[in-house]
CSV table of C-alpha atoms in Angstrom, one decimal:
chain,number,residue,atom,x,y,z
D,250,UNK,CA,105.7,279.9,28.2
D,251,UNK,CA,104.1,279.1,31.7
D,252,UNK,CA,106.2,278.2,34.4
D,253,UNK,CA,105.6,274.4,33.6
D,254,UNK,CA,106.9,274.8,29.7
D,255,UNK,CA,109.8,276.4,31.2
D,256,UNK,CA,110.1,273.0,33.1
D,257,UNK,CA,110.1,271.1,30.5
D,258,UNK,CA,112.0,272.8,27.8
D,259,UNK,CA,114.8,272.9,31.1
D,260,UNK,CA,114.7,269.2,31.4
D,261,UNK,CA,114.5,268.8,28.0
D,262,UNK,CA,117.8,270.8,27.5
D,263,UNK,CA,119.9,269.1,30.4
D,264,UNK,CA,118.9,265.8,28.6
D,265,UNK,CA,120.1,266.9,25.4
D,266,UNK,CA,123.1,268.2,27.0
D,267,UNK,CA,123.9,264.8,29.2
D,268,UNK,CA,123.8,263.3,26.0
D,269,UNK,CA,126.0,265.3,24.4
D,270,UNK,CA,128.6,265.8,27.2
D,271,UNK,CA,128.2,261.3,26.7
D,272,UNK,CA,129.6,261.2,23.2
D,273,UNK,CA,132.0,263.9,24.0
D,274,UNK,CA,133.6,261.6,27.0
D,275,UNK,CA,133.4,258.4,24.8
D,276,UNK,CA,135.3,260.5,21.8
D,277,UNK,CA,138.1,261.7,23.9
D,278,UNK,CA,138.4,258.2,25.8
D,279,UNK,CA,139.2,256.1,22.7
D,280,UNK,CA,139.2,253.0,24.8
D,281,UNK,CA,137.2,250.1,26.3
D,282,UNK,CA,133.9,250.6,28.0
D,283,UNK,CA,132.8,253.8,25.6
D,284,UNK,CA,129.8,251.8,24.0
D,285,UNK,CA,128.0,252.2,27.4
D,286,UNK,CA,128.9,256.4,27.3
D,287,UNK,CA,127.1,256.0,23.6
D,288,UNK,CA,124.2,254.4,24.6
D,289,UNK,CA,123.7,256.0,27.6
D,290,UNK,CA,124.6,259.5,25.7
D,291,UNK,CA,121.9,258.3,23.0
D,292,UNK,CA,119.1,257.7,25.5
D,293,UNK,CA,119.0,260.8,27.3
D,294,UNK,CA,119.7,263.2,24.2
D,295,UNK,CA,116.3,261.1,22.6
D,296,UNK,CA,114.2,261.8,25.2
D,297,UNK,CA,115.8,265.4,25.6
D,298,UNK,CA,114.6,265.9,22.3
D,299,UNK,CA,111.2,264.1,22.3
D,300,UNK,CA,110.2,266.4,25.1
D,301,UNK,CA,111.4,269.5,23.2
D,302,UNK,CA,109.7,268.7,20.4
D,303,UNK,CA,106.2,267.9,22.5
D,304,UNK,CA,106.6,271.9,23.3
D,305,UNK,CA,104.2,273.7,21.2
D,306,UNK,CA,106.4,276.8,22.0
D,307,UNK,CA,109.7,274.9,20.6
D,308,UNK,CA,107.6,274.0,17.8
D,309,UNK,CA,106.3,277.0,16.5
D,310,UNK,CA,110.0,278.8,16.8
D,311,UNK,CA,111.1,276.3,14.6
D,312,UNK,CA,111.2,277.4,10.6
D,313,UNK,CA,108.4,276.8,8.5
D,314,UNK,CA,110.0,273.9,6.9
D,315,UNK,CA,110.6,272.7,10.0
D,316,UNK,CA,108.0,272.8,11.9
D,317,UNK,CA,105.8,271.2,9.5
D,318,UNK,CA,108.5,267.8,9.5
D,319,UNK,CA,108.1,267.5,13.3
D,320,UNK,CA,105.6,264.7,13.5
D,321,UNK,CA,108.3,262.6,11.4
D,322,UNK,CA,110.8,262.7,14.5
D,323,UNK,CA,108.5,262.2,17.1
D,324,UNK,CA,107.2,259.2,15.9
D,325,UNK,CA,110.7,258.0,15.0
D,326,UNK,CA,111.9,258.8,18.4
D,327,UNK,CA,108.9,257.2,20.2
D,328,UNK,CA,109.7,254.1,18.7
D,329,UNK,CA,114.0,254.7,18.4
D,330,UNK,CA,114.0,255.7,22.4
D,331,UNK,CA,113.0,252.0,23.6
D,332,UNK,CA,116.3,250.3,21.5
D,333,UNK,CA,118.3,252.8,23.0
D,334,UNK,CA,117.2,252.3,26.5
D,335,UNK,CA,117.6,248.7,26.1
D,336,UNK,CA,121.6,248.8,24.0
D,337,UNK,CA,122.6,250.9,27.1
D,338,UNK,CA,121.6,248.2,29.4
D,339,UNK,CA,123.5,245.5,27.6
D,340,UNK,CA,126.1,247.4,28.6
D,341,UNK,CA,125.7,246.9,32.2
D,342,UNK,CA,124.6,243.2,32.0
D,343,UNK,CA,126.5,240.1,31.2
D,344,UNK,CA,126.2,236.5,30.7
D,345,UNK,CA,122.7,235.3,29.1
D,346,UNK,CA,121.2,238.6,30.4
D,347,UNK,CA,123.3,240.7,28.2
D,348,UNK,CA,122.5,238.6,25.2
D,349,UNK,CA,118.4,238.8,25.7
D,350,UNK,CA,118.7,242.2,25.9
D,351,UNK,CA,120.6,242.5,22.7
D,352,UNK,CA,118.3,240.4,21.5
D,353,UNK,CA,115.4,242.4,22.5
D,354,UNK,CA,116.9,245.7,21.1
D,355,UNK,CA,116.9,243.5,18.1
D,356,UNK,CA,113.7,242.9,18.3
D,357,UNK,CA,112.6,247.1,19.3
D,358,UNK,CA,114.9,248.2,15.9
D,359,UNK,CA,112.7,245.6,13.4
D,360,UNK,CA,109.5,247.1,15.1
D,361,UNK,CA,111.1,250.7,15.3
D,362,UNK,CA,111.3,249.9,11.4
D,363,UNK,CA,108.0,248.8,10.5
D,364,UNK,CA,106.7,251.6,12.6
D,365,UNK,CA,108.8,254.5,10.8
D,366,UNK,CA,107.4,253.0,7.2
D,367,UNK,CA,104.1,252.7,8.5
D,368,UNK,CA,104.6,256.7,9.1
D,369,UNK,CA,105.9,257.5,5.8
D,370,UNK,CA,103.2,255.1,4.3
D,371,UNK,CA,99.8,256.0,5.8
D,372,UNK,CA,100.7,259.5,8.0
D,373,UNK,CA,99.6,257.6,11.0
D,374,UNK,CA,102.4,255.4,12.9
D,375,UNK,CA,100.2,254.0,15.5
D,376,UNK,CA,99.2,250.9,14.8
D,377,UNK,CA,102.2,249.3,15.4
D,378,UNK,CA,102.8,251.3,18.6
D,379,UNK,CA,101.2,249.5,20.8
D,380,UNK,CA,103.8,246.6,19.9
D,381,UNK,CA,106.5,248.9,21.2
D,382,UNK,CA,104.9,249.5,24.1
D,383,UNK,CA,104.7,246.0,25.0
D,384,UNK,CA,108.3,245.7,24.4
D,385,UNK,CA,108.6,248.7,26.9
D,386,UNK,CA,107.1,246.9,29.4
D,387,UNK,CA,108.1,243.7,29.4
D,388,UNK,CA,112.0,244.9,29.1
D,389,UNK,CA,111.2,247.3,32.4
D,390,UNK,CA,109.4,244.3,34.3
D,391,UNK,CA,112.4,241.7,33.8
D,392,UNK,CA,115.2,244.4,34.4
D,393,UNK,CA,113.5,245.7,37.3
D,394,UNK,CA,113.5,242.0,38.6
D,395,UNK,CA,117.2,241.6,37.9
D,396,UNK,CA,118.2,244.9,39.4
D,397,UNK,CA,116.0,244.1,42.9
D,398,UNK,CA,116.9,240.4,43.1
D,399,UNK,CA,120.4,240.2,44.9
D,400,UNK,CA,121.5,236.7,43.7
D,401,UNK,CA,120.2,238.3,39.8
D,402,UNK,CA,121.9,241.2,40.0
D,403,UNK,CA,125.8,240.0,41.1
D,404,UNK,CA,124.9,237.3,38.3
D,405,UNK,CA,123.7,239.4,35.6
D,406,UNK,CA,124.8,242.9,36.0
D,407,UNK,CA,128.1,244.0,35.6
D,408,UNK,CA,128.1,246.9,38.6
D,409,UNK,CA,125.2,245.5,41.0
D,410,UNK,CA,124.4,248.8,43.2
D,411,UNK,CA,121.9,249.8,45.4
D,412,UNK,CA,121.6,253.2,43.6
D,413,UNK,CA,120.5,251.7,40.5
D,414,UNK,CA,117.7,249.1,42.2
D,415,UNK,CA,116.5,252.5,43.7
D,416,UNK,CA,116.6,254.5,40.7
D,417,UNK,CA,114.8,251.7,38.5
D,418,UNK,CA,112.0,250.9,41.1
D,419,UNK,CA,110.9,254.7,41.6
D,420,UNK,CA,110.6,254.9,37.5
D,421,UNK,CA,109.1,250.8,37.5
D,422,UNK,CA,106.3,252.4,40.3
D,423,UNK,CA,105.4,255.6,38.2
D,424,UNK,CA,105.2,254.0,34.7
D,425,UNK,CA,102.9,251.3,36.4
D,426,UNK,CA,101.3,254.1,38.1
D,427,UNK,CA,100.3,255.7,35.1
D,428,UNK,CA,99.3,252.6,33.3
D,429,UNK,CA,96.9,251.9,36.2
D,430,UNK,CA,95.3,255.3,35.9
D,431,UNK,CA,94.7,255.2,32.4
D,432,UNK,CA,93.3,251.7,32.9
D,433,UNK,CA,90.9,253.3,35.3
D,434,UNK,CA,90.8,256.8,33.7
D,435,UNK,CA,91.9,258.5,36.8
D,436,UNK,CA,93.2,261.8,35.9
D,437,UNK,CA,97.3,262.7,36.5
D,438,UNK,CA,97.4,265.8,34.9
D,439,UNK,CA,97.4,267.1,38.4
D,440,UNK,CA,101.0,265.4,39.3
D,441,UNK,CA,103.0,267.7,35.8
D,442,UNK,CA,106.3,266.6,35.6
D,443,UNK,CA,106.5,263.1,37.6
D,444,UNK,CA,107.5,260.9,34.5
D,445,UNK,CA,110.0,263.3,33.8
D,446,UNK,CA,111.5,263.4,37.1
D,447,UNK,CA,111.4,259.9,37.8
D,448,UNK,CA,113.0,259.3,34.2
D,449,UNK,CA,115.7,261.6,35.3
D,450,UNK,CA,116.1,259.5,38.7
D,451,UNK,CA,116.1,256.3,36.6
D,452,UNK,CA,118.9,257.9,33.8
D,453,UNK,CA,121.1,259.2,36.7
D,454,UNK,CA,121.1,255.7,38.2
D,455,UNK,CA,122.4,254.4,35.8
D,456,UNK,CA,124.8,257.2,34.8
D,457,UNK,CA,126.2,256.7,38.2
D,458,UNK,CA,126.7,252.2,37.9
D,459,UNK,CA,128.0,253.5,33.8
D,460,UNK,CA,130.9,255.5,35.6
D,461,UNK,CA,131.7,253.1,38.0
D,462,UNK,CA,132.1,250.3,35.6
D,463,UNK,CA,134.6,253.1,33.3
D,464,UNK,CA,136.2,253.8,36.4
D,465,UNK,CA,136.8,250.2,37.5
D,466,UNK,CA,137.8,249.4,34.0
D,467,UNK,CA,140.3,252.6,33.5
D,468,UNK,CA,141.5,251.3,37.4
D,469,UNK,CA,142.4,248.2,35.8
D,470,UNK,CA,143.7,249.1,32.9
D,471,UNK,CA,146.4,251.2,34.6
D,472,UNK,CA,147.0,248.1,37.3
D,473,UNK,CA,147.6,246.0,33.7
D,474,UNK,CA,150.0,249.1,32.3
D,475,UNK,CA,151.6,248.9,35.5
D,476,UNK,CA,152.4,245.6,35.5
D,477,UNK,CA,153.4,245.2,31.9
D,478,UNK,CA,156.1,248.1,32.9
D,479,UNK,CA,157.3,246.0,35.3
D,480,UNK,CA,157.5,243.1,33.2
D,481,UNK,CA,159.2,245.1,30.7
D,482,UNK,CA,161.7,246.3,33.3
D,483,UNK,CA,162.3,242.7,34.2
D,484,UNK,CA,162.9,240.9,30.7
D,485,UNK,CA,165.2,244.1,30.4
D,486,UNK,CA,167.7,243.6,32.7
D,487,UNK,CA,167.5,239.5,31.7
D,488,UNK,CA,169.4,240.9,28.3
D,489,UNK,CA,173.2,241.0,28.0
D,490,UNK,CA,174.4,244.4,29.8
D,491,UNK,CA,177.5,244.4,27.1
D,492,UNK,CA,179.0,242.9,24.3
D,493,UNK,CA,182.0,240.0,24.4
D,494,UNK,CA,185.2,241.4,23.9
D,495,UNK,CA,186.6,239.1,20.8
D,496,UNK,CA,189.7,240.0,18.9
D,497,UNK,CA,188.9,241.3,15.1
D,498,UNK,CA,185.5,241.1,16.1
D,499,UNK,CA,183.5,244.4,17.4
D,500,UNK,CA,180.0,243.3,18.4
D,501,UNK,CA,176.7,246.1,18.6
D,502,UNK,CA,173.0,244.8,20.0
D,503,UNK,CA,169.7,246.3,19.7
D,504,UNK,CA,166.5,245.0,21.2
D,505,UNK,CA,163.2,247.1,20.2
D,506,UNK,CA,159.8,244.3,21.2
D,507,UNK,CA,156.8,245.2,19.1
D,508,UNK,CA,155.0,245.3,22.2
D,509,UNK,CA,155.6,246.0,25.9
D,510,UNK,CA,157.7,242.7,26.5
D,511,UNK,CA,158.3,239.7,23.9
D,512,UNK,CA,159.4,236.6,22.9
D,513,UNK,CA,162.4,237.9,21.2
D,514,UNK,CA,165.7,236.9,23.4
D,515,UNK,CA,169.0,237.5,22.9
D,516,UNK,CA,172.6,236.2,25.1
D,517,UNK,CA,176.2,235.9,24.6
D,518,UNK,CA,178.3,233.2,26.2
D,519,UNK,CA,181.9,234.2,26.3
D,520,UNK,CA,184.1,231.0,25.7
D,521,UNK,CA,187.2,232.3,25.5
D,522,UNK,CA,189.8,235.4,24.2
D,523,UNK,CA,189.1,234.5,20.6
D,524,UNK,CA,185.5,232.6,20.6
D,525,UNK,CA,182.0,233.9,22.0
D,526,UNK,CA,178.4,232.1,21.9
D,527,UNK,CA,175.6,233.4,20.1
D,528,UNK,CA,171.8,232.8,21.8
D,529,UNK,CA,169.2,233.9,19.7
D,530,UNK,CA,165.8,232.8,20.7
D,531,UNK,CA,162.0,233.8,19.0
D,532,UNK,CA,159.3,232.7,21.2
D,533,UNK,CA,155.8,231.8,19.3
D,534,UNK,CA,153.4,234.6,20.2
D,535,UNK,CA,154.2,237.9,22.3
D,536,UNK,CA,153.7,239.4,25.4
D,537,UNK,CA,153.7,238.2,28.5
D,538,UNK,CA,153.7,234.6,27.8
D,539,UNK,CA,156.1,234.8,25.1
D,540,UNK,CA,158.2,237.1,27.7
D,541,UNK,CA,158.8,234.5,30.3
D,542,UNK,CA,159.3,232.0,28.3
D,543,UNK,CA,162.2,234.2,27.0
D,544,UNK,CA,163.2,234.1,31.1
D,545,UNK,CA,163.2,230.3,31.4
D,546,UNK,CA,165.5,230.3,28.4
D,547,UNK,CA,167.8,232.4,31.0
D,548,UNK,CA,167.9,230.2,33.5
D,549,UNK,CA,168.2,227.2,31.2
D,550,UNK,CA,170.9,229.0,30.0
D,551,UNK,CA,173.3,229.0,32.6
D,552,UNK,CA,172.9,225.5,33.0
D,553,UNK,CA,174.6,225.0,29.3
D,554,UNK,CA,177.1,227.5,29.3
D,555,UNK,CA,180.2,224.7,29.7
D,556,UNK,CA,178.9,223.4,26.8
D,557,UNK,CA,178.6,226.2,24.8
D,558,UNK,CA,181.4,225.2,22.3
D,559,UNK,CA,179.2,223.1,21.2
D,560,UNK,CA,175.8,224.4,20.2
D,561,UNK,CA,174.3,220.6,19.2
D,562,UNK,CA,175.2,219.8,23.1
D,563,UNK,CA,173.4,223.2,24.4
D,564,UNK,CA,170.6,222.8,22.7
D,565,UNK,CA,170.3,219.3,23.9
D,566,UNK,CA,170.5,220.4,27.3
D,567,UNK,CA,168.1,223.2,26.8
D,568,UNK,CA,165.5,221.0,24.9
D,569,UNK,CA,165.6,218.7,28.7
D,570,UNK,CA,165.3,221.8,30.7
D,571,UNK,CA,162.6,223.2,29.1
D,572,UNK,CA,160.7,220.6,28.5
């Protein structure tokens, strides 16, 4: 291999490997935001490959069997590589942008299909590539347009950044670029390498909004964890410390929520050497919610406790505070 297949079979690689280091972060996270790891993961380990397999050289080390099935993938991939370009966007979009993307990746699977049976069918593939193409453009034209137009981007993307709006024009100019030599048959074999580059500018631009949007989400995640600790910690010490001292009576207490706090409550109200009030309370739902209305039962509590030799009178009064 010349020193420009060596180029391409590198940038084919790190693709391949950016996708797979992707999944690999998205398996061990096992939480929200991974779809956008997938997607993203999918997308560059497609085109990884697709530029692999363009490599004579990679080709022909291939087995026999092999090498002789390689046209199936290409054409699969040529068609598979716009859906999941446009699934990983979804992911940074939101609102009625994320849903016409969705859509459209809709629409790039149905033609993805026809395309891939067309293959199987007649050897060929092509005729319905040109519909994919189209799809290709349009999707790059309108989320180029979202990314560099400020008020559509902090509407419709879910991490507006400059980085991306950079990364998505320089990859908007060359594909049109391109386009606008073939229309005019100007030659570009003399500028090797530039779609690949300025793909690789246009994937690590959005890489680098995907990462902010799992960090932001992980730093909020913990700021929720933190704060349902604390909560936890509050509806805690709002239970009974101890258990009334009664005479033939010994008293034991557990309290184990099914989640961090509940509605589950639970008080004693001493009344006197030989008598003790029993409070036991479920509040519809759990968590939070459920966990401070658990607290206002508390308060409401202490209000009752003279009358709490007679439960018809304490629930009266609690039925007031409450409500």
């Amino acid at each position: 291999m010349d020193r420009i297949d060596l180029a391409y079979f590198a940038l084919g690689t790190v693709f391949v490997f950016f996708g797979f280091v992707s999944w690999a972060i998205a398996a061990i996270r096992k939480r929200g935001e991974v779809f956008v790891l997938i997607w993203l993961g999918t997308w560059s380990a497609v085109y990884g490959a697709n530029l692999l397999l363009r490599m004579p050289p990679v080709v022909r080390a291939l087995p026999n069997s092999l090498n002789a099935a390689t046209p199936f993938p290409r054409n699969a991939i040529a068609y598979l590589l716009v859906v999941a370009a446009l699934l990983a966007w979804a992911e940074l979009t939101v609102g009625k942008m994320r849903r016409l993307t969705q859509s459209l990746a809709m629409i790039g699977l149905a033609i993805a299909v026809g395309g891939i049976v067309e293959f199987i069918v007649t050897n060929s593939g092509m005729k319905i590539i040109a519909y994919n193409n189209l799809l290709a453009v349009c999707a790059l034209l309108l989320l180029t347009v979202v990314v560099v137009t400020p008020k559509l981007s902090i509407k419709y993307l879910a991490v507006p950044n400059p980085v991306l709006a950079i990364g998505t024009l320089v990859f908007t100019a060359e594909a049109l670029f391109r386009t606008v030599s073939g229309w005019m048959g100007l030659p570009t074999t003399a500028l090797p390498l530039l779609d690949e580059f300025a793909f690789a500018l246009f994937l690590f631009s959005f890489a680098f909004v995907a990462a902010q949007k799992v960090f932001a989400n992980e730093r909020r995640l913990l700021s929720i964890e933190s704060e349902l600790e604390i909560a936890r910690q509050i509806q805690t010490s709002i239970l009974p410390t101890g258990t009334p001292e009664i005479e033939n009576l010994r008293i034991a207490a557990s309290y184990v929520p099914m989640a961090a706090v509940g509605g589950d409550f639970y008080d004693f109200v001493p009344i006197d050497a030989c008598h003790a009030g029993f409070l036991i309370a479920d509040v519809s739902g759990h968590g939070v919610p459920a966990a401070l209305i658990a607290a206002m039962l508390k308060i409401g509590m202490q209000s009752a406790v003279e009358c709490a030799h007679q439960p018809a009178e304490v629930l009266r009064m609690l039925n007031c505070t409450l409500s």
